């Protein structure tokens, strides 16, 4: 037997093993469905929590930066009191949700606060969204604070109110500046949802793990899961890059 | 008070750090319709603070600002409504970088005066035409030179049909060869009868266009006179010293 035939046989044997492994893990009993339903749930949770996180984050960021910018020059009254109060609430929110592990928050949410709910996907989305909102808030706040104070003054001098100036002039610029950081948060969020299995949600990671526990063959299911996450992240990175280039047209 | 007075600043004070720093220490001045009032003084004299108090970008610690007879320092007054009638031009232009020149100019008229897009654009284009920038309507601010940006900033304010224009050192951030084109626009505006309050270091402009000069120092209004008298025959010692340095 030549060395060539030895290698050929080895490769063929490995390929046979791989094929058997593949059939065992994905084809038999339609086990691939664990991955596709898992992927569906992962995407559902990610997109829903992204939505919650961005909305929550923008609101918190506006309150926090408004407080830092204008509270000291506001005249005493109900407006100043409300802004101070809202700022205090936001600070507690940021401290608590950035200061505790997301898995713990998730379990508290599922087993205590929404103990009567059977909708794990929704509860998980809420948990990840509220957690992500804390990080998005700081991202947006840095974006808002980075805008030159002259922009606010120009808006106000034309007759726009504070909120209208924020909406038409400050936030569009801030959003563009924070897009890379926001994309980063999104990628983190996508992968963070892999702990949703802690509250019995059948997400992508859980799907792979179920297959592994049934077939006792960890290699293919876990690498398949990893590959799917990687492909998703690469796809979204590409998408955000396109969006960034589009927003930049005409400028600089 | 005569009907002619459009802005009346009465004993305006602006203190920082609880009175430790007195940026404005009781300044009173009247701005009459059609006047070009030039405010000069050394840096730190409070001239910019005074100008910014006129449209309440800086909220005075004490005193009052009457605009068309209404005390706009009263917190029941909707300051946004009054600011629509007071255009402001800044040292650093403060154009909106994410919008084209045309969008910069039409945003406020469309949002605040509820003008239609066509109406707002027509007005903007005719103003751009007058300052020679009609061909840059669809450019972004970053594609313009400093002088062009400042001309756009002036016409952006004019789009709101203001009754008075406030200029905060409009040529201080410009390259020397671009100062002229901005001053030309301001001179034309003055000739058309626009009421203007101009904080500047351009003594030539003050002499040529100003109807009155206010000299400020240390947060106080030190001297007030017609340009001819002011430059030829300054009364105050501090004014004499300042003029001997800048002329």
Short mmCIF file of N, CA and C in Angstrom, two decimals, chain A residues 103-221:
data_model
loop_
_atom_site.label_atom_id
_atom_site.label_comp_id
_atom_site.label_asym_id
_atom_site.label_seq_id
_atom_site.Cartn_x
_atom_site.Cartn_y
_atom_site.Cartn_z
N UNK A 103 -27.76 37.09 33.16
CA UNK A 103 -28.40 35.78 33.42
C UNK A 103 -29.23 35.85 34.69
N UNK A 104 -28.68 36.51 35.70
CA UNK A 104 -29.42 36.66 36.96
C UNK A 104 -30.69 37.48 36.74
N UNK A 105 -30.54 38.59 35.98
CA UNK A 105 -31.72 39.41 35.67
C UNK A 105 -32.78 38.59 34.94
N UNK A 106 -32.29 37.77 34.00
CA UNK A 106 -33.20 36.94 33.21
C UNK A 106 -33.97 35.97 34.10
N UNK A 107 -33.26 35.34 35.02
CA UNK A 107 -33.91 34.36 35.88
C UNK A 107 -34.87 35.02 36.86
N UNK A 108 -34.49 36.18 37.39
CA UNK A 108 -35.39 36.92 38.28
C UNK A 108 -36.67 37.27 37.52
N UNK A 109 -36.48 37.70 36.27
CA UNK A 109 -37.61 38.09 35.44
C UNK A 109 -38.55 36.90 35.22
N UNK A 110 -37.97 35.73 34.89
CA UNK A 110 -38.78 34.58 34.50
C UNK A 110 -39.37 33.84 35.70
N UNK A 111 -38.53 33.67 36.74
CA UNK A 111 -38.99 32.84 37.85
C UNK A 111 -39.67 33.62 38.97
N UNK A 112 -39.48 34.96 38.99
CA UNK A 112 -40.09 35.73 40.08
C UNK A 112 -41.14 36.73 39.55
N UNK A 113 -40.66 37.67 38.71
CA UNK A 113 -41.56 38.75 38.30
C UNK A 113 -42.67 38.25 37.39
N UNK A 114 -42.28 37.43 36.39
CA UNK A 114 -43.30 36.89 35.49
C UNK A 114 -43.45 35.39 35.71
N UNK A 115 -43.50 35.00 36.97
CA UNK A 115 -43.53 33.57 37.30
C UNK A 115 -44.73 32.87 36.69
N UNK A 116 -45.80 33.61 36.46
CA UNK A 116 -47.02 32.97 35.94
C UNK A 116 -47.01 32.90 34.42
N UNK A 117 -46.01 33.52 33.78
CA UNK A 117 -46.00 33.54 32.32
C UNK A 117 -45.32 32.28 31.76
N UNK A 118 -45.89 31.74 30.69
CA UNK A 118 -45.28 30.59 30.01
C UNK A 118 -44.54 31.05 28.75
N UNK A 119 -44.66 32.34 28.42
CA UNK A 119 -44.06 32.83 27.17
C UNK A 119 -42.61 33.24 27.40
N UNK A 120 -41.73 32.24 27.35
CA UNK A 120 -40.32 32.48 27.63
C UNK A 120 -39.68 33.47 26.68
N UNK A 121 -40.06 33.39 25.39
CA UNK A 121 -39.45 34.27 24.40
C UNK A 121 -39.73 35.72 24.74
N UNK A 122 -40.97 35.99 25.12
CA UNK A 122 -41.35 37.38 25.43
C UNK A 122 -40.65 37.86 26.70
N UNK A 123 -40.64 37.02 27.71
CA UNK A 123 -39.99 37.41 28.97
C UNK A 123 -38.50 37.62 28.74
N UNK A 124 -37.88 36.73 27.97
CA UNK A 124 -36.46 36.87 27.68
C UNK A 124 -36.19 38.16 26.90
N UNK A 125 -37.05 38.46 25.92
CA UNK A 125 -36.88 39.68 25.14
C UNK A 125 -36.92 40.90 26.05
N UNK A 126 -37.87 40.87 26.98
CA UNK A 126 -38.02 41.99 27.91
C UNK A 126 -36.77 42.11 28.78
N UNK A 127 -36.30 40.99 29.28
CA UNK A 127 -35.12 41.00 30.15
C UNK A 127 -33.89 41.53 29.40
N UNK A 128 -33.65 40.98 28.21
CA UNK A 128 -32.48 41.42 27.43
C UNK A 128 -32.65 42.87 26.98
N UNK A 129 -33.89 43.26 26.64
CA UNK A 129 -34.14 44.63 26.19
C UNK A 129 -33.86 45.64 27.28
N UNK A 130 -34.37 45.36 28.47
CA UNK A 130 -34.15 46.30 29.58
C UNK A 130 -32.67 46.36 29.93
N UNK A 131 -32.01 45.21 29.90
CA UNK A 131 -30.57 45.19 30.16
C UNK A 131 -29.81 45.97 29.10
N UNK A 132 -30.13 45.71 27.84
CA UNK A 132 -29.42 46.38 26.75
C UNK A 132 -29.68 47.88 26.77
N UNK A 133 -30.91 48.28 27.15
CA UNK A 133 -31.25 49.70 27.21
C UNK A 133 -30.27 50.50 28.06
N UNK A 134 -29.77 49.89 29.11
CA UNK A 134 -28.82 50.58 29.99
C UNK A 134 -27.54 50.91 29.24
N UNK A 135 -27.09 49.97 28.41
CA UNK A 135 -25.86 50.20 27.66
C UNK A 135 -26.10 51.16 26.50
N UNK A 136 -27.25 50.97 25.81
CA UNK A 136 -27.59 51.86 24.70
C UNK A 136 -27.72 53.30 25.19
N UNK A 137 -28.27 53.46 26.41
CA UNK A 137 -28.44 54.81 26.97
C UNK A 137 -27.09 55.53 27.05
N UNK A 138 -26.08 54.82 27.55
CA UNK A 138 -24.78 55.45 27.68
C UNK A 138 -24.15 55.70 26.32
N UNK A 139 -24.42 54.82 25.36
CA UNK A 139 -23.91 55.04 24.00
C UNK A 139 -24.52 56.31 23.42
N UNK A 140 -25.84 56.43 23.53
CA UNK A 140 -26.51 57.62 22.99
C UNK A 140 -26.11 58.88 23.74
N UNK A 141 -25.94 58.74 25.06
CA UNK A 141 -25.55 59.92 25.84
C UNK A 141 -24.20 60.44 25.37
N UNK A 142 -23.27 59.52 25.12
CA UNK A 142 -21.97 59.98 24.64
C UNK A 142 -22.12 60.65 23.28
N UNK A 143 -23.03 60.13 22.45
CA UNK A 143 -23.27 60.74 21.14
C UNK A 143 -23.87 62.13 21.25
N UNK A 144 -24.80 62.30 22.17
CA UNK A 144 -25.46 63.60 22.35
C UNK A 144 -24.46 64.61 22.93
N UNK A 145 -23.68 64.16 23.92
CA UNK A 145 -22.73 65.08 24.56
C UNK A 145 -21.64 65.51 23.58
N UNK A 146 -21.38 64.68 22.56
CA UNK A 146 -20.30 64.99 21.62
C UNK A 146 -20.70 66.09 20.63
N UNK A 147 -22.00 66.36 20.51
CA UNK A 147 -22.44 67.39 19.57
C UNK A 147 -22.11 68.77 20.15
N UNK A 148 -21.52 69.61 19.32
CA UNK A 148 -21.12 70.95 19.77
C UNK A 148 -22.31 71.73 20.34
N UNK A 149 -22.05 72.43 21.45
CA UNK A 149 -23.12 73.18 22.12
C UNK A 149 -23.72 74.23 21.17
N UNK A 150 -22.94 74.68 20.19
CA UNK A 150 -23.42 75.66 19.23
C UNK A 150 -24.61 75.17 18.42
N UNK A 151 -24.74 73.85 18.24
CA UNK A 151 -25.86 73.30 17.48
C UNK A 151 -27.17 73.55 18.23
N UNK A 152 -27.15 73.31 19.54
CA UNK A 152 -28.33 73.56 20.35
C UNK A 152 -28.66 75.06 20.33
N UNK A 153 -27.62 75.89 20.46
CA UNK A 153 -27.84 77.34 20.47
C UNK A 153 -28.42 77.83 19.14
N UNK A 154 -27.90 77.27 18.05
CA UNK A 154 -28.41 77.68 16.74
C UNK A 154 -29.88 77.31 16.60
N UNK A 155 -30.22 76.10 17.03
CA UNK A 155 -31.61 75.66 16.96
C UNK A 155 -32.52 76.53 17.81
N UNK A 156 -32.07 76.77 19.05
CA UNK A 156 -32.89 77.60 19.95
C UNK A 156 -33.03 79.02 19.43
N UNK A 157 -31.95 79.56 18.84
CA UNK A 157 -32.00 80.95 18.39
C UNK A 157 -32.95 81.11 17.19
N UNK A 158 -33.21 80.02 16.47
CA UNK A 158 -34.17 80.10 15.37
C UNK A 158 -35.61 80.06 15.89
N UNK A 159 -35.77 79.66 17.15
CA UNK A 159 -37.10 79.62 17.74
C UNK A 159 -37.58 78.22 18.06
N UNK A 160 -36.73 77.20 17.82
CA UNK A 160 -37.11 75.84 18.20
C UNK A 160 -37.04 75.68 19.71
N UNK A 161 -37.94 74.90 20.27
CA UNK A 161 -37.86 74.58 21.69
C UNK A 161 -36.78 73.54 21.93
N UNK A 162 -36.55 73.21 23.19
CA UNK A 162 -35.48 72.26 23.52
C UNK A 162 -35.74 70.90 22.86
N UNK A 163 -36.97 70.40 23.00
CA UNK A 163 -37.30 69.08 22.49
C UNK A 163 -37.22 69.04 20.96
N UNK A 164 -37.74 70.08 20.31
CA UNK A 164 -37.72 70.14 18.85
C UNK A 164 -36.28 70.21 18.34
N UNK A 165 -35.43 70.96 19.03
CA UNK A 165 -34.02 71.04 18.62
C UNK A 165 -33.36 69.67 18.75
N UNK A 166 -33.67 68.98 19.86
CA UNK A 166 -33.16 67.62 20.04
C UNK A 166 -33.56 66.75 18.86
N UNK A 167 -34.83 66.82 18.52
CA UNK A 167 -35.37 65.91 17.52
C UNK A 167 -34.83 66.20 16.11
N UNK A 168 -34.82 67.49 15.73
CA UNK A 168 -34.45 67.81 14.36
C UNK A 168 -32.96 67.98 14.15
N UNK A 169 -32.25 68.40 15.19
CA UNK A 169 -30.86 68.81 15.00
C UNK A 169 -29.86 67.93 15.75
N UNK A 170 -30.11 67.68 17.03
CA UNK A 170 -29.09 66.97 17.82
C UNK A 170 -29.14 65.45 17.58
N UNK A 171 -30.32 64.84 17.72
CA UNK A 171 -30.39 63.38 17.64
C UNK A 171 -29.97 62.80 16.28
N UNK A 172 -30.36 63.41 15.15
CA UNK A 172 -29.90 62.85 13.88
C UNK A 172 -28.37 62.80 13.78
N UNK A 173 -27.72 63.84 14.29
CA UNK A 173 -26.26 63.85 14.26
C UNK A 173 -25.68 62.85 15.24
N UNK A 174 -26.31 62.78 16.43
CA UNK A 174 -25.82 61.86 17.46
C UNK A 174 -25.95 60.42 16.97
N UNK A 175 -27.08 60.11 16.33
CA UNK A 175 -27.33 58.76 15.87
C UNK A 175 -26.24 58.30 14.91
N UNK A 176 -25.89 59.19 14.00
CA UNK A 176 -24.87 58.85 13.01
C UNK A 176 -23.53 58.59 13.70
N UNK A 177 -23.23 59.38 14.72
CA UNK A 177 -21.96 59.23 15.42
C UNK A 177 -21.88 57.93 16.22
N UNK A 178 -23.01 57.47 16.72
CA UNK A 178 -22.96 56.30 17.60
C UNK A 178 -23.25 55.00 16.87
N UNK A 179 -23.48 55.07 15.57
CA UNK A 179 -23.86 53.86 14.83
C UNK A 179 -22.86 52.71 15.02
N UNK A 180 -21.55 52.95 14.93
CA UNK A 180 -20.61 51.84 15.14
C UNK A 180 -20.73 51.24 16.54
N UNK A 181 -20.87 52.08 17.55
CA UNK A 181 -21.00 51.58 18.92
C UNK A 181 -22.32 50.83 19.10
N UNK A 182 -23.35 51.31 18.41
CA UNK A 182 -24.65 50.68 18.48
C UNK A 182 -24.61 49.30 17.81
N UNK A 183 -23.91 49.21 16.69
CA UNK A 183 -23.75 47.93 16.01
C UNK A 183 -23.03 46.95 16.92
N UNK A 184 -22.04 47.44 17.62
CA UNK A 184 -21.30 46.61 18.56
C UNK A 184 -22.22 46.06 19.65
N UNK A 185 -23.09 46.94 20.16
CA UNK A 185 -24.03 46.53 21.20
C UNK A 185 -24.99 45.48 20.65
N UNK A 186 -25.39 45.65 19.40
CA UNK A 186 -26.31 44.71 18.77
C UNK A 186 -25.67 43.32 18.66
N UNK A 187 -24.39 43.31 18.25
CA UNK A 187 -23.68 42.04 18.13
C UNK A 187 -23.55 41.37 19.49
N UNK A 188 -23.22 42.16 20.49
CA UNK A 188 -23.12 41.64 21.85
C UNK A 188 -24.45 41.04 22.29
N UNK A 189 -25.51 41.79 21.98
CA UNK A 189 -26.86 41.36 22.36
C UNK A 189 -27.21 40.02 21.72
N UNK A 190 -26.93 39.92 20.43
CA UNK A 190 -27.23 38.69 19.69
C UNK A 190 -26.60 37.49 20.37
N UNK A 191 -25.36 37.64 20.78
CA UNK A 191 -24.67 36.51 21.39
C UNK A 191 -25.08 36.31 22.85
N UNK A 192 -25.45 37.41 23.51
CA UNK A 192 -25.87 37.32 24.90
C UNK A 192 -27.15 36.49 25.03
N UNK A 193 -27.98 36.51 23.99
CA UNK A 193 -29.24 35.77 24.08
C UNK A 193 -29.01 34.28 24.18
N UNK A 194 -27.77 33.84 24.01
CA UNK A 194 -27.48 32.40 24.08
C UNK A 194 -27.68 31.83 25.49
N UNK A 195 -27.88 32.72 26.48
CA UNK A 195 -28.15 32.20 27.83
C UNK A 195 -29.64 32.08 28.09
N UNK A 196 -30.46 32.32 27.04
CA UNK A 196 -31.91 32.25 27.22
C UNK A 196 -32.35 30.86 27.66
N UNK A 197 -31.52 29.85 27.36
CA UNK A 197 -31.82 28.48 27.76
C UNK A 197 -31.99 28.33 29.27
N UNK A 198 -31.41 29.23 30.03
CA UNK A 198 -31.54 29.20 31.49
C UNK A 198 -33.00 29.26 31.92
N UNK A 199 -33.83 29.90 31.10
CA UNK A 199 -35.24 29.98 31.46
C UNK A 199 -36.08 29.17 30.47
N UNK A 200 -35.52 28.05 30.04
CA UNK A 200 -36.21 27.05 29.21
C UNK A 200 -36.60 27.53 27.82
N UNK A 201 -36.03 28.66 27.38
CA UNK A 201 -36.32 29.10 26.01
C UNK A 201 -35.47 28.28 25.06
N UNK A 202 -36.08 27.77 23.98
CA UNK A 202 -35.32 26.96 23.04
C UNK A 202 -34.73 27.86 21.96
N UNK A 203 -33.64 28.51 22.30
CA UNK A 203 -32.96 29.37 21.32
C UNK A 203 -31.95 28.53 20.57
N UNK A 204 -31.13 29.16 19.77
CA UNK A 204 -30.16 28.45 18.93
C UNK A 204 -29.21 27.59 19.76
N UNK A 205 -28.64 28.18 20.80
CA UNK A 205 -27.69 27.46 21.64
C UNK A 205 -28.35 26.25 22.31
N UNK A 206 -29.54 26.51 22.84
CA UNK A 206 -30.30 25.44 23.47
C UNK A 206 -30.57 24.33 22.45
N UNK A 207 -30.91 24.70 21.22
CA UNK A 207 -31.20 23.73 20.16
C UNK A 207 -30.01 22.81 19.95
N UNK A 208 -28.82 23.40 19.82
CA UNK A 208 -27.61 22.61 19.63
C UNK A 208 -27.36 21.69 20.81
N UNK A 209 -27.62 22.23 21.98
CA UNK A 209 -27.36 21.47 23.20
C UNK A 209 -28.31 20.28 23.33
N UNK A 210 -29.55 20.47 22.89
CA UNK A 210 -30.52 19.36 22.95
C UNK A 210 -30.05 18.22 22.05
N UNK A 211 -29.62 18.61 20.83
CA UNK A 211 -29.13 17.58 19.90
C UNK A 211 -27.96 16.82 20.54
N UNK A 212 -27.02 17.58 21.10
CA UNK A 212 -25.85 16.96 21.74
C UNK A 212 -26.27 15.98 22.84
N UNK A 213 -27.24 16.36 23.62
CA UNK A 213 -27.62 15.52 24.75
C UNK A 213 -28.35 14.26 24.30
N UNK A 214 -28.93 14.32 23.09
CA UNK A 214 -29.63 13.14 22.58
C UNK A 214 -28.65 12.22 21.87
N UNK A 215 -27.75 12.78 21.08
CA UNK A 215 -26.86 11.95 20.24
C UNK A 215 -25.54 11.63 20.93
N UNK A 216 -25.24 12.28 22.02
CA UNK A 216 -23.94 12.12 22.70
C UNK A 216 -22.78 12.42 21.77
N UNK A 217 -23.00 13.24 20.77
CA UNK A 217 -21.93 13.58 19.82
C UNK A 217 -21.84 15.10 19.77
N UNK A 218 -20.96 15.72 20.55
CA UNK A 218 -20.98 17.18 20.72
C UNK A 218 -20.40 17.96 19.53
N UNK A 219 -19.51 17.36 18.77
CA UNK A 219 -18.73 18.13 17.80
C UNK A 219 -19.60 18.90 16.81
N UNK A 220 -20.40 18.21 16.03
CA UNK A 220 -21.16 18.86 14.96
C UNK A 220 -22.22 19.84 15.46
N UNK A 221 -23.04 19.44 16.42
CA UNK A 221 -24.08 20.41 16.85
C UNK A 221 -23.48 21.71 17.36
#
